[in-house]
């Protein structure tokens, strides 16, 4: 096995963040330097508790750094109506958290790791609003040097889920998303256009059914609680947005997209938080470039996801 890839995961657990973390914790290809926690799906107090419970569930030891409790400018509007007041509905059976919380805030932790890194050494996997990373980039723009790639679940080129124009993460903190787009860091965006395809259907979850492990039971219980069907016609399960970030890092053969200019609309109004993808480079001045992933082999992804989750004993 090649040398594990150094990675920092920034997240706002959240049901799909939870499955993304369990996938990452169960993947020896990744050397997880830390988890930086954002406010988003629910408030920061809960996203930190949820992160601790997931670290306990996975039986790993990973530094947990609480981050910014609110977006840079906007007021925090959570997605508790989807993820439950706790942020982990369906996981109420998990015991109170024991994993320690670092006394180092997410922003200085990001700066410390990235300044200590060799050029292009660390992957940033971001599955929530980008407030922590944006704050770090504002405070220390030089940290871009240490970033290998920023892989972000966010945005929607076509149809939003928070508004017709905007996806939840980018609407929650559009200023942070635009700062990350303009940072010069190598950026790979996984928008709803791809993640809607990653629906957790009964057939795709079949390998987990009846498996007597805490992880399998908890994942199935959270997905059942998630309950939502996708918005696509004939949807037969909720879309697992955030695991696609870890999946893309682990298995790049499963997802495809194209490079284009990107920007996020920060102006109040119907387009606030909208991701613009300039496939034909017509924007003037030109927009910063990113790889925007739009296609996934969803059956292949779920087969590999379940295989990883089944490794937990
Ligand atoms: O729009 C989906 C994204 O918003 C996911 O990251 C989900 O966890 C929520 O944060
Ligand atoms: Ca999330």
XYZ file of N, CA and C and ligand atoms in Angstrom, residues 11-14 16-17 41 83 127-129 169 242, ligand 2:
40
model
N -16.330 19.471 8.588
C -17.675 18.913 8.433
C -18.657 19.514 9.427
N -19.942 19.216 9.180
C -21.006 19.714 10.075
C -22.006 18.589 10.374
N -21.533 17.497 11.004
C -22.391 16.317 11.183
C -23.711 16.653 11.881
N -24.725 16.147 11.264
C -25.237 15.802 9.953
C -25.093 14.317 9.613
N -25.364 12.754 6.639
C -24.486 12.314 5.550
C -23.023 12.573 5.875
N -22.753 13.661 6.643
C -21.392 13.853 7.142
C -20.963 12.640 7.968
N -25.579 22.019 9.606
C -26.801 21.220 9.736
C -27.498 21.513 11.070
N -32.026 16.854 9.568
C -31.093 15.997 10.315
C -31.520 15.757 11.760
N -17.228 19.075 3.918
C -18.595 18.597 3.712
C -19.640 19.466 4.392
N -19.249 20.657 4.748
C -20.195 21.590 5.364
C -19.944 22.998 4.858
N -20.589 23.988 5.471
C -20.276 25.368 5.117
C -18.786 25.648 5.314
N -24.905 24.140 1.760
C -23.596 24.561 2.276
C -23.194 25.922 1.735
N -22.403 13.925 1.260
C -21.033 14.089 1.761
C -20.122 12.884 1.565
Ca -22.590 18.350 5.575
